[in-house]
CSV table of C-alpha atoms and ligand atoms in Angstrom, one decimal:
chain,number,residue,atom,x,y,z
I,1,UNK,CA,-2.2,-26.9,7.7
I,2,UNK,CA,-0.9,-28.6,4.3
I,3,UNK,CA,-2.3,-26.9,1.2
I,4,UNK,CA,-2.6,-28.5,-2.1
I,5,UNK,CA,-2.7,-26.9,-5.5
I,6,UNK,CA,-3.3,-28.4,-8.8
I,7,UNK,CA,-1.7,-27.3,-11.5
I,8,UNK,CA,-5.1,-25.9,-12.5
I,9,UNK,CA,-5.1,-24.0,-9.9
I,10,UNK,CA,-1.9,-22.6,-10.4
I,11,UNK,CA,-2.0,-22.1,-14.4
I,12,UNK,CA,-5.0,-23.0,-15.3
I,13,UNK,CA,-6.2,-19.2,-16.7
I,14,UNK,CA,-6.5,-17.8,-19.9
I,15,UNK,CA,-7.1,-14.8,-21.0
I,16,UNK,CA,-8.1,-11.9,-18.7
I,17,UNK,CA,-11.9,-10.7,-18.7
I,18,UNK,CA,-12.3,-7.1,-19.8
I,19,UNK,CA,-16.0,-7.5,-20.4
I,20,UNK,CA,-18.4,-6.7,-18.2
I,21,UNK,CA,-21.3,-8.8,-19.0
I,22,UNK,CA,-19.3,-11.7,-18.2
I,23,UNK,CA,-18.3,-10.7,-14.4
I,24,UNK,CA,-19.5,-13.8,-12.5
I,25,UNK,CA,-22.2,-13.3,-10.0
I,26,UNK,CA,-21.4,-12.9,-6.3
I,27,UNK,CA,-22.6,-11.9,-3.2
I,28,UNK,CA,-20.5,-9.1,-1.6
I,29,UNK,CA,-19.9,-10.6,1.7
I,30,UNK,CA,-21.8,-7.9,3.9
I,31,UNK,CA,-19.1,-5.8,6.2
I,32,UNK,CA,-21.7,-5.7,8.6
I,33,UNK,CA,-22.6,-9.1,9.6
I,34,UNK,CA,-19.9,-11.5,11.2
I,35,UNK,CA,-18.9,-14.7,10.2
I,36,UNK,CA,-21.8,-16.2,12.3
I,37,UNK,CA,-24.4,-14.1,11.3
I,38,UNK,CA,-24.6,-11.4,13.7
I,39,UNK,CA,-25.6,-7.9,13.1
I,40,UNK,CA,-23.1,-5.4,13.7
I,41,UNK,CA,-25.0,-2.6,14.9
I,42,UNK,CA,-22.6,-0.1,16.1
I,43,UNK,CA,-19.2,1.2,16.4
I,44,UNK,CA,-18.6,-1.0,19.6
I,45,UNK,CA,-19.3,-4.1,17.9
I,46,UNK,CA,-18.1,-3.2,15.0
I,47,UNK,CA,-14.7,-2.7,16.9
I,48,UNK,CA,-15.1,-6.1,19.2
I,49,UNK,CA,-15.9,-8.2,17.1
I,50,UNK,CA,-16.5,-7.7,13.2
I,51,UNK,CA,-12.8,-5.6,13.0
I,52,UNK,CA,-11.0,-8.1,14.3
I,53,UNK,CA,-12.2,-11.0,12.7
I,54,UNK,CA,-11.6,-9.6,9.6
I,55,UNK,CA,-8.2,-8.3,10.2
I,56,UNK,CA,-7.7,-11.4,11.5
I,57,UNK,CA,-8.7,-13.3,8.4
I,58,UNK,CA,-6.9,-11.0,6.1
I,59,UNK,CA,-3.6,-11.6,8.2
I,60,UNK,CA,-3.8,-15.4,7.9
I,61,UNK,CA,-5.1,-15.7,4.7
I,62,UNK,CA,-4.6,-12.8,2.2
I,63,UNK,CA,-1.0,-10.9,3.3
I,64,UNK,CA,0.0,-13.3,6.0
I,65,UNK,CA,1.5,-12.6,9.7
I,66,UNK,CA,4.5,-11.2,11.1
I,67,UNK,CA,5.8,-13.6,13.0
I,68,UNK,CA,7.4,-11.5,15.6
I,69,UNK,CA,8.4,-7.9,16.7
I,70,UNK,CA,11.4,-6.5,15.7
I,71,UNK,CA,12.4,-2.6,16.7
I,72,UNK,CA,14.4,0.2,15.1
I,73,UNK,CA,18.3,-0.9,16.5
I,74,UNK,CA,19.6,2.5,15.8
I,75,UNK,CA,18.7,5.4,13.8
I,76,UNK,CA,21.7,8.1,11.7
I,77,UNK,CA,20.9,10.6,9.8
I,78,UNK,CA,23.6,10.2,7.0
I,79,UNK,CA,22.5,13.6,5.2
I,80,UNK,CA,20.7,17.2,6.0
I,81,UNK,CA,20.3,20.3,4.5
I,82,UNK,CA,17.8,23.3,5.9
I,83,UNK,CA,18.7,24.3,2.4
I,84,UNK,CA,17.2,22.1,-0.1
I,85,UNK,CA,16.2,22.3,-3.4
I,86,UNK,CA,16.7,25.9,-3.7
I,87,UNK,CA,15.9,26.7,-0.2
I,88,UNK,CA,12.6,25.6,-0.1
I,89,UNK,CA,12.6,22.4,1.8
I,90,UNK,CA,14.8,20.8,4.8
I,91,UNK,CA,16.1,17.2,3.7
I,92,UNK,CA,17.0,14.4,5.9
I,93,UNK,CA,17.7,11.0,4.8
I,94,UNK,CA,18.1,8.6,7.5
I,95,UNK,CA,19.1,4.7,7.6
I,96,UNK,CA,17.1,2.5,10.3
I,97,UNK,CA,19.5,-0.2,11.2
I,98,UNK,CA,17.7,-3.1,12.5
I,99,UNK,CA,19.4,-6.7,13.6
I,100,UNK,CA,18.4,-9.9,14.8
I,101,UNK,CA,19.4,-13.6,14.4
I,102,UNK,CA,22.7,-13.0,13.2
I,103,UNK,CA,21.2,-10.9,10.1
I,104,UNK,CA,21.3,-7.1,9.9
I,105,UNK,CA,19.1,-4.8,7.6
I,106,UNK,CA,19.0,-1.3,7.1
I,107,UNK,CA,16.8,1.0,4.9
I,108,UNK,CA,16.8,4.7,3.7
I,109,UNK,CA,14.4,7.4,4.5
I,110,UNK,CA,14.5,10.5,2.1
I,111,UNK,CA,12.5,13.3,4.2
I,112,UNK,CA,11.5,16.4,2.9
I,113,UNK,CA,9.9,18.9,4.7
I,114,UNK,CA,8.1,22.6,3.7
I,115,UNK,CA,10.5,25.2,5.6
I,116,UNK,CA,7.3,27.3,7.2
I,117,UNK,CA,6.1,24.4,9.3
I,118,UNK,CA,7.3,23.6,12.5
I,119,UNK,CA,5.7,20.0,12.5
I,120,UNK,CA,5.0,18.9,9.4
I,121,UNK,CA,2.3,16.5,8.2
I,122,UNK,CA,4.0,14.1,5.7
I,123,UNK,CA,3.0,11.9,2.8
I,124,UNK,CA,4.9,8.6,2.9
I,125,UNK,CA,5.2,6.3,0.2
I,126,UNK,CA,7.2,3.9,-1.0
I,127,UNK,CA,9.5,4.4,-4.6
I,128,UNK,CA,9.9,1.8,-7.3
I,129,UNK,CA,13.6,2.5,-8.3
I,130,UNK,CA,15.4,4.6,-5.3
I,131,UNK,CA,14.7,7.4,-3.7
I,132,UNK,CA,17.0,9.5,-6.1
I,133,UNK,CA,14.1,9.0,-9.1
I,134,UNK,CA,11.6,10.7,-7.1
I,135,UNK,CA,13.4,14.2,-7.7
I,136,UNK,CA,16.5,15.8,-9.6
I,137,UNK,CA,17.8,17.0,-6.1
I,138,UNK,CA,22.1,15.5,-6.7
I,139,UNK,CA,22.2,15.1,-3.0
I,140,UNK,CA,19.9,12.5,-2.8
I,141,UNK,CA,22.1,9.1,-2.3
I,142,UNK,CA,21.6,6.1,-4.7
I,143,UNK,CA,20.7,2.9,-3.2
I,144,UNK,CA,22.8,-0.2,-3.3
I,145,UNK,CA,20.0,-2.7,-2.6
I,146,UNK,CA,18.8,-5.2,-5.2
I,147,UNK,CA,16.7,-3.4,-7.9
I,148,UNK,CA,14.7,-4.8,-11.1
I,149,UNK,CA,16.4,-4.3,-13.9
I,150,UNK,CA,15.2,-1.5,-16.5
I,151,UNK,CA,17.1,-0.8,-19.1
I,152,UNK,CA,15.8,2.4,-19.9
I,153,UNK,CA,16.5,3.8,-16.7
I,154,UNK,CA,19.9,2.1,-16.8
I,155,UNK,CA,19.4,-0.4,-14.5
I,156,UNK,CA,20.9,-3.6,-16.3
I,157,UNK,CA,22.6,-5.6,-13.4
I,158,UNK,CA,19.9,-4.7,-10.5
I,159,UNK,CA,22.0,-1.9,-9.7
I,160,UNK,CA,20.7,1.4,-9.9
I,161,UNK,CA,22.5,4.1,-11.3
I,162,UNK,CA,23.0,7.9,-11.4
I,163,UNK,CA,21.3,7.5,-15.2
I,164,UNK,CA,17.8,7.2,-13.3
I,165,UNK,CA,17.7,10.4,-11.5
I,166,UNK,CA,14.8,12.1,-11.3
I,167,UNK,CA,13.2,9.5,-13.7
I,168,UNK,CA,10.4,9.3,-11.7
I,169,UNK,CA,9.7,13.4,-10.7
I,170,UNK,CA,6.4,13.3,-12.5
I,171,UNK,CA,5.0,10.6,-10.0
I,172,UNK,CA,6.1,12.4,-7.0
I,173,UNK,CA,5.1,16.4,-7.2
I,174,UNK,CA,7.3,17.0,-4.7
I,175,UNK,CA,7.0,20.8,-5.0
I,176,UNK,CA,3.5,20.6,-5.1
I,177,UNK,CA,3.5,19.0,-2.5
I,178,UNK,CA,5.9,21.3,-0.3
I,179,UNK,CA,4.0,23.9,-1.4
I,180,UNK,CA,0.9,22.6,0.1
I,181,UNK,CA,2.8,22.6,3.6
I,182,UNK,CA,3.4,18.9,3.7
I,183,UNK,CA,6.4,16.8,3.7
I,184,UNK,CA,6.9,14.0,1.4
I,185,UNK,CA,9.1,11.0,3.1
I,186,UNK,CA,10.1,8.1,0.8
I,187,UNK,CA,11.7,4.5,0.6
I,188,UNK,CA,13.1,2.6,-1.7
I,189,UNK,CA,11.0,-0.8,-1.0
I,190,UNK,CA,13.5,-3.2,-2.2
I,191,UNK,CA,15.6,-2.1,0.4
I,192,UNK,CA,13.0,-3.7,2.8
I,193,UNK,CA,12.3,-6.5,0.8
I,194,UNK,CA,13.7,-7.5,-2.8
I,195,UNK,CA,10.5,-7.5,-5.0
I,196,UNK,CA,11.8,-11.2,-5.8
I,197,UNK,CA,10.2,-14.6,-5.2
I,198,UNK,CA,13.2,-15.2,-2.7
I,199,UNK,CA,12.9,-15.4,1.0
I,200,UNK,CA,16.4,-15.6,1.8
I,201,UNK,CA,16.8,-11.8,2.1
I,202,UNK,CA,15.1,-8.8,3.3
I,203,UNK,CA,13.6,-8.8,6.4
I,204,UNK,CA,12.5,-12.0,6.6
I,205,UNK,CA,15.1,-13.9,7.9
I,206,UNK,CA,15.4,-11.8,11.3
I,207,UNK,CA,12.3,-12.8,11.8
I,208,UNK,CA,12.9,-16.8,11.1
I,209,UNK,CA,13.0,-19.3,13.6
I,210,UNK,CA,15.6,-22.1,13.9
I,211,UNK,CA,16.4,-23.5,10.5
I,212,UNK,CA,13.2,-21.6,9.0
I,213,UNK,CA,14.1,-21.1,5.0
I,214,UNK,CA,10.6,-19.2,4.0
I,215,UNK,CA,7.7,-18.2,5.8
I,216,UNK,CA,4.7,-20.6,7.1
I,217,UNK,CA,1.3,-20.8,5.0
I,218,UNK,CA,-0.1,-17.8,7.2
I,219,UNK,CA,3.3,-15.7,7.5
I,220,UNK,CA,4.0,-13.0,5.7
I,221,UNK,CA,4.6,-12.8,2.0
I,222,UNK,CA,6.4,-9.2,0.7
I,223,UNK,CA,3.6,-7.3,1.0
I,224,UNK,CA,3.3,-7.4,4.2
I,225,UNK,CA,7.4,-7.2,5.3
I,226,UNK,CA,6.9,-4.0,3.1
I,227,UNK,CA,4.2,-2.6,5.2
I,228,UNK,CA,6.1,-3.6,8.6
I,229,UNK,CA,8.8,-1.1,6.6
I,230,UNK,CA,6.0,1.2,6.9
I,231,UNK,CA,5.6,0.8,10.5
I,232,UNK,CA,8.7,1.2,11.3
I,233,UNK,CA,8.7,4.5,9.5
I,234,UNK,CA,6.3,5.6,11.5
I,235,UNK,CA,8.2,4.6,14.6
I,236,UNK,CA,10.7,7.0,13.7
I,237,UNK,CA,8.3,9.4,13.1
I,238,UNK,CA,7.1,9.4,16.5
I,239,UNK,CA,10.5,10.6,17.8
I,240,UNK,CA,11.5,13.1,14.9
I,241,UNK,CA,9.9,16.5,16.7
I,242,UNK,CA,10.0,17.9,13.0
I,243,UNK,CA,7.2,15.6,11.7
I,244,UNK,CA,4.0,15.6,12.9
I,245,UNK,CA,3.3,11.7,13.8
I,246,UNK,CA,-0.4,12.4,14.0
I,247,UNK,CA,-0.5,13.4,10.4
I,248,UNK,CA,1.4,10.7,8.0
I,249,UNK,CA,-0.5,9.8,5.0
I,250,UNK,CA,0.7,6.7,3.7
I,251,UNK,CA,0.5,6.3,0.1
I,252,UNK,CA,1.2,4.0,-2.4
I,253,UNK,CA,1.1,2.8,-6.5
I,254,UNK,CA,0.1,-0.2,-7.6
I,255,UNK,CA,2.0,-3.0,-6.1
I,256,UNK,CA,2.7,-0.7,-3.4
I,257,UNK,CA,-1.4,0.7,-3.2
I,258,UNK,CA,-2.0,-2.8,-2.0
I,259,UNK,CA,0.6,-2.7,0.6
I,260,UNK,CA,-0.2,1.4,1.5
I,261,UNK,CA,-4.2,-0.4,1.9
I,262,UNK,CA,-2.4,-3.0,4.4
I,263,UNK,CA,-0.3,-0.6,6.0
I,264,UNK,CA,-3.4,1.4,7.2
I,265,UNK,CA,-5.4,-1.4,8.1
I,266,UNK,CA,-2.7,-3.0,10.6
I,267,UNK,CA,-0.8,0.3,11.9
I,268,UNK,CA,-3.9,2.6,13.4
I,269,UNK,CA,-1.5,5.6,13.5
I,270,UNK,CA,-1.3,6.1,10.0
I,271,UNK,CA,-4.1,9.6,9.5
I,272,UNK,CA,-5.4,8.4,6.1
I,273,UNK,CA,-4.2,6.4,3.5
I,274,UNK,CA,-4.0,6.6,-0.3
I,275,UNK,CA,-4.4,3.7,-2.9
I,276,UNK,CA,-3.7,4.5,-6.0
I,277,UNK,CA,-4.4,1.9,-9.0
I,278,UNK,CA,-3.7,-0.6,-6.8
I,279,UNK,CA,-6.1,-3.2,-8.3
I,280,UNK,CA,-5.8,-6.8,-7.4
I,281,UNK,CA,-5.4,-7.8,-4.2
I,282,UNK,CA,-5.4,-4.3,-3.6
I,283,UNK,CA,-8.8,-2.1,-3.5
I,284,UNK,CA,-10.4,-4.5,-6.7
I,285,UNK,CA,-13.1,-6.6,-5.7
I,286,UNK,CA,-11.4,-10.5,-6.1
I,287,UNK,CA,-15.0,-11.8,-6.7
I,288,UNK,CA,-15.7,-9.9,-9.9
I,289,UNK,CA,-12.4,-11.5,-11.7
I,290,UNK,CA,-12.2,-8.7,-14.0
I,291,UNK,CA,-8.6,-7.9,-15.4
I,292,UNK,CA,-6.2,-9.9,-13.1
I,293,UNK,CA,-7.1,-12.6,-10.6
I,294,UNK,CA,-6.4,-14.0,-7.6
I,295,UNK,CA,-4.9,-17.2,-10.0
I,296,UNK,CA,-3.0,-14.5,-11.9
I,297,UNK,CA,-1.0,-12.5,-9.4
I,298,UNK,CA,-0.8,-15.6,-7.2
I,299,UNK,CA,1.3,-16.9,-10.1
I,300,UNK,CA,2.9,-14.1,-11.3
I,301,UNK,CA,3.8,-13.1,-7.7
I,302,UNK,CA,4.2,-16.0,-5.7
I,303,UNK,CA,6.0,-14.1,-3.7
I,304,UNK,CA,3.5,-11.1,-2.5
I,305,UNK,CA,1.0,-12.2,-0.2
I,306,UNK,CA,1.0,-15.4,2.0
I,307,UNK,CA,0.6,-19.0,0.7
I,308,UNK,CA,-2.4,-19.6,2.4
I,309,UNK,CA,-4.0,-16.9,-0.2
I,310,UNK,CA,-3.4,-19.4,-3.0
I,311,UNK,CA,-6.6,-21.6,-1.7
I,312,UNK,CA,-8.7,-19.0,-3.8
I,313,UNK,CA,-7.2,-19.0,-7.3
I,314,UNK,CA,-10.1,-19.2,-9.5
I,315,UNK,CA,-12.0,-20.0,-6.2
I,316,UNK,CA,-13.1,-16.5,-5.8
I,317,UNK,CA,-16.2,-17.3,-4.6
I,318,UNK,CA,-15.1,-19.1,-1.3
I,319,UNK,CA,-13.8,-16.0,-0.1
I,320,UNK,CA,-15.7,-15.4,2.9
I,321,UNK,CA,-14.2,-11.8,2.6
I,322,UNK,CA,-13.5,-9.3,-0.4
I,323,UNK,CA,-11.6,-6.1,-0.6
I,324,UNK,CA,-14.0,-3.9,0.7
I,325,UNK,CA,-13.5,-5.3,3.9
I,326,UNK,CA,-9.6,-4.4,3.8
I,327,UNK,CA,-11.0,-0.5,3.4
I,328,UNK,CA,-13.4,-0.7,6.1
I,329,UNK,CA,-10.3,-1.8,8.3
I,330,UNK,CA,-9.1,1.5,8.0
I,331,UNK,CA,-12.2,3.2,9.0
I,332,UNK,CA,-12.7,5.7,10.5
I,333,UNK,CA,-9.7,7.4,8.9
I,334,UNK,CA,-9.6,8.8,5.7
I,335,UNK,CA,-9.2,6.9,2.5
I,336,UNK,CA,-8.6,7.4,-0.8
I,337,UNK,CA,-9.1,5.2,-3.5
I,338,UNK,CA,-8.1,5.9,-7.0
I,339,UNK,CA,-8.3,4.6,-10.4
I,340,UNK,CA,-7.1,5.3,-14.0
I,341,UNK,CA,-9.4,4.7,-17.4
I,342,UNK,CA,-7.1,2.8,-19.2
I,343,UNK,CA,-5.9,0.5,-15.9
I,344,UNK,CA,-8.3,-2.2,-16.8
I,345,UNK,CA,-6.0,-4.6,-15.5
I,346,UNK,CA,-6.5,-3.2,-11.9
I,347,UNK,CA,-10.5,-3.2,-12.7
I,348,UNK,CA,-11.4,0.7,-11.9
I,349,UNK,CA,-15.3,-0.7,-11.5
I,350,UNK,CA,-13.8,-3.1,-8.8
I,351,UNK,CA,-12.0,-0.7,-7.0
I,352,UNK,CA,-14.9,2.1,-6.9
I,353,UNK,CA,-17.4,-0.4,-5.7
I,354,UNK,CA,-14.7,-1.5,-3.0
I,355,UNK,CA,-14.8,2.0,-1.5
I,356,UNK,CA,-18.6,1.9,-2.2
I,357,UNK,CA,-19.1,-1.2,-0.5
I,358,UNK,CA,-16.8,-0.4,2.4
I,359,UNK,CA,-19.3,2.9,2.9
I,360,UNK,CA,-21.2,1.5,5.4
I,361,UNK,CA,-18.7,0.8,8.4
I,362,UNK,CA,-17.6,4.5,7.9
I,363,UNK,CA,-21.2,5.6,8.6
I,364,UNK,CA,-21.2,3.5,11.8
I,365,UNK,CA,-18.9,6.3,12.4
I,366,UNK,CA,-21.0,9.3,11.3
I,367,UNK,CA,-18.5,9.8,8.5
I,368,UNK,CA,-19.2,10.0,4.8
I,369,UNK,CA,-18.6,7.8,2.4
I,370,UNK,CA,-19.3,7.0,-0.8
I,371,UNK,CA,-23.2,8.2,-1.5
I,372,UNK,CA,-23.6,6.4,-4.4
I,373,UNK,CA,-23.1,3.1,-6.8
I,374,UNK,CA,-23.0,4.9,-9.9
I,375,UNK,CA,-19.4,5.3,-10.3
I,376,UNK,CA,-18.8,9.2,-11.3
I,377,UNK,CA,-17.3,10.3,-14.7
I,378,UNK,CA,-13.8,11.0,-15.3
I,379,UNK,CA,-12.0,13.3,-13.4
I,380,UNK,CA,-15.1,14.0,-11.1
I,381,UNK,CA,-13.7,13.3,-7.6
I,382,UNK,CA,-16.2,12.3,-5.0
I,383,UNK,CA,-13.9,13.5,-2.0
I,384,UNK,CA,-15.6,12.8,1.0
I,385,UNK,CA,-13.8,10.2,4.2
I,386,UNK,CA,-13.9,7.8,1.8
I,387,UNK,CA,-13.1,9.2,-1.9
I,388,UNK,CA,-12.7,8.1,-5.3
I,389,UNK,CA,-12.0,9.2,-8.7
I,390,UNK,CA,-10.9,7.7,-11.8
I,391,UNK,CA,-8.9,9.7,-14.5
I,392,UNK,CA,-7.9,9.6,-17.9
I,393,UNK,CA,-4.9,7.9,-18.9
I,394,UNK,CA,-3.4,5.1,-18.1
I,395,UNK,CA,-1.6,2.9,-14.8
I,396,UNK,CA,0.4,5.9,-13.3
I,397,UNK,CA,0.2,8.5,-11.0
I,398,UNK,CA,0.1,12.3,-12.5
I,399,UNK,CA,-0.3,15.7,-11.4
I,400,UNK,CA,-3.8,15.3,-11.2
I,401,UNK,CA,-3.6,12.3,-8.9
I,402,UNK,CA,-1.4,14.8,-6.3
I,403,UNK,CA,-3.8,17.5,-6.8
I,404,UNK,CA,-6.8,15.6,-5.4
I,405,UNK,CA,-4.5,13.7,-2.7
I,406,UNK,CA,-3.8,17.5,-1.4
I,407,UNK,CA,-7.3,19.1,-1.5
I,408,UNK,CA,-8.5,16.1,0.1
I,409,UNK,CA,-6.0,15.7,3.1
I,410,UNK,CA,-6.3,19.5,3.3
I,411,UNK,CA,-10.4,19.3,4.0
I,412,UNK,CA,-9.7,15.6,6.0
I,413,UNK,CA,-6.8,16.4,8.3
I,414,UNK,CA,-7.4,20.1,8.7
I,415,UNK,CA,-11.1,21.2,7.7
I,416,UNK,CA,-9.9,23.7,5.1
J,1,GCU,C1,1.9,-6.2,-12.2
J,1,GCU,C2,0.6,-6.7,-11.2
J,1,GCU,C3,-0.1,-5.9,-10.7
J,1,GCU,C4,0.6,-4.6,-9.9
J,1,GCU,C5,1.4,-3.9,-10.8
J,1,GCU,C6,2.3,-3.1,-10.1
J,1,GCU,O1,1.0,-5.7,-13.2
J,1,GCU,O2,0.1,-7.8,-11.8
J,1,GCU,O3,-0.5,-6.3,-9.8
J,1,GCU,O4,-0.3,-4.0,-9.1
J,1,GCU,O5,2.0,-5.1,-11.6
J,1,GCU,O6,3.2,-2.9,-9.1
J,1,GCU,O7,2.6,-2.0,-11.1
């Protein structure tokens, strides 16, 4: 299919709307009615008719299809210790290695596991600036992959440096996670695919057909590429006796929260999903056009989604789906959507409504979703199988957020 874009579709948007009274009227697509208007009344119909057609739509029109399979060729534990973090944890740094079409790729998973747990549940999430940023642990290796510049972290020539060790400690709360009996596994996302509009690098070329230079209109953008990496991490966990592969909670913040949701939708091995401030193309309803919109995101980040998604630039009303149905694809597995009060760009209300409108699908499975359309007060989480909170503060991941995720995971995965 060839798609024509007008310049208006690319650039014709002005100021973002932050006024609730200017949200256009729109109809929320019914997750329990198929594209052919058939009512979905039970789990069987959901799984046979509706889930596959929604998954297919998101695959070919939003995130893009992964054009083939690529398995781990080999892995190497490049470093490990049974006495990490002053004896609190075990640590492993594992390279997963892939090759195809004359290209080679590897990425490293940094894994911390609580010492007193034999097969640990883990939170798995990408980080923005390298594994060494999540902790001050001097043994964590510094990735040599391309990184986005951030002078305040000492990243100036797209190379990570020692200067940023531990700078994101507050976003990960490693000790809290370990004390609660969970492990943490994290990957520097640019090792899987550098976050820039360039499809000659990262994982994409390994799956190109002869002569292909960039993904086709319905093929994977960067978000789908990052989900590919999370699924390979899952493949690895299935081989690692120290990790409970049935209790892997995929977590992500912001663009990596969008990634976590799509990973949870496409790979049912993930036991639970956490979307922290994921916004447009993540948890937020696109049709509200509040804060970031489809046109804005496709213009600023043309490499994140598949090119077909641009059809919906300033044309959200023609989308036959919305992001609540992305969340519904995760059912019946637990999903947590979190917002921040000052993060209007990500549309907290749109994130909440997605969780709410996904809930009928959870109810089919007799799981409790978000029971009321009223948004809860700030810092007052609603924690059912579908969970939601809006906390005070800005676009970030905080100690409060992690405290909620741990409490909720204890309840949903361990009935605690
Ligand atoms: C930008 C982008 C958001 C994204 C965020 C992030 O603000 O517009 O869609 O979530 O970056 O990843 O930090």
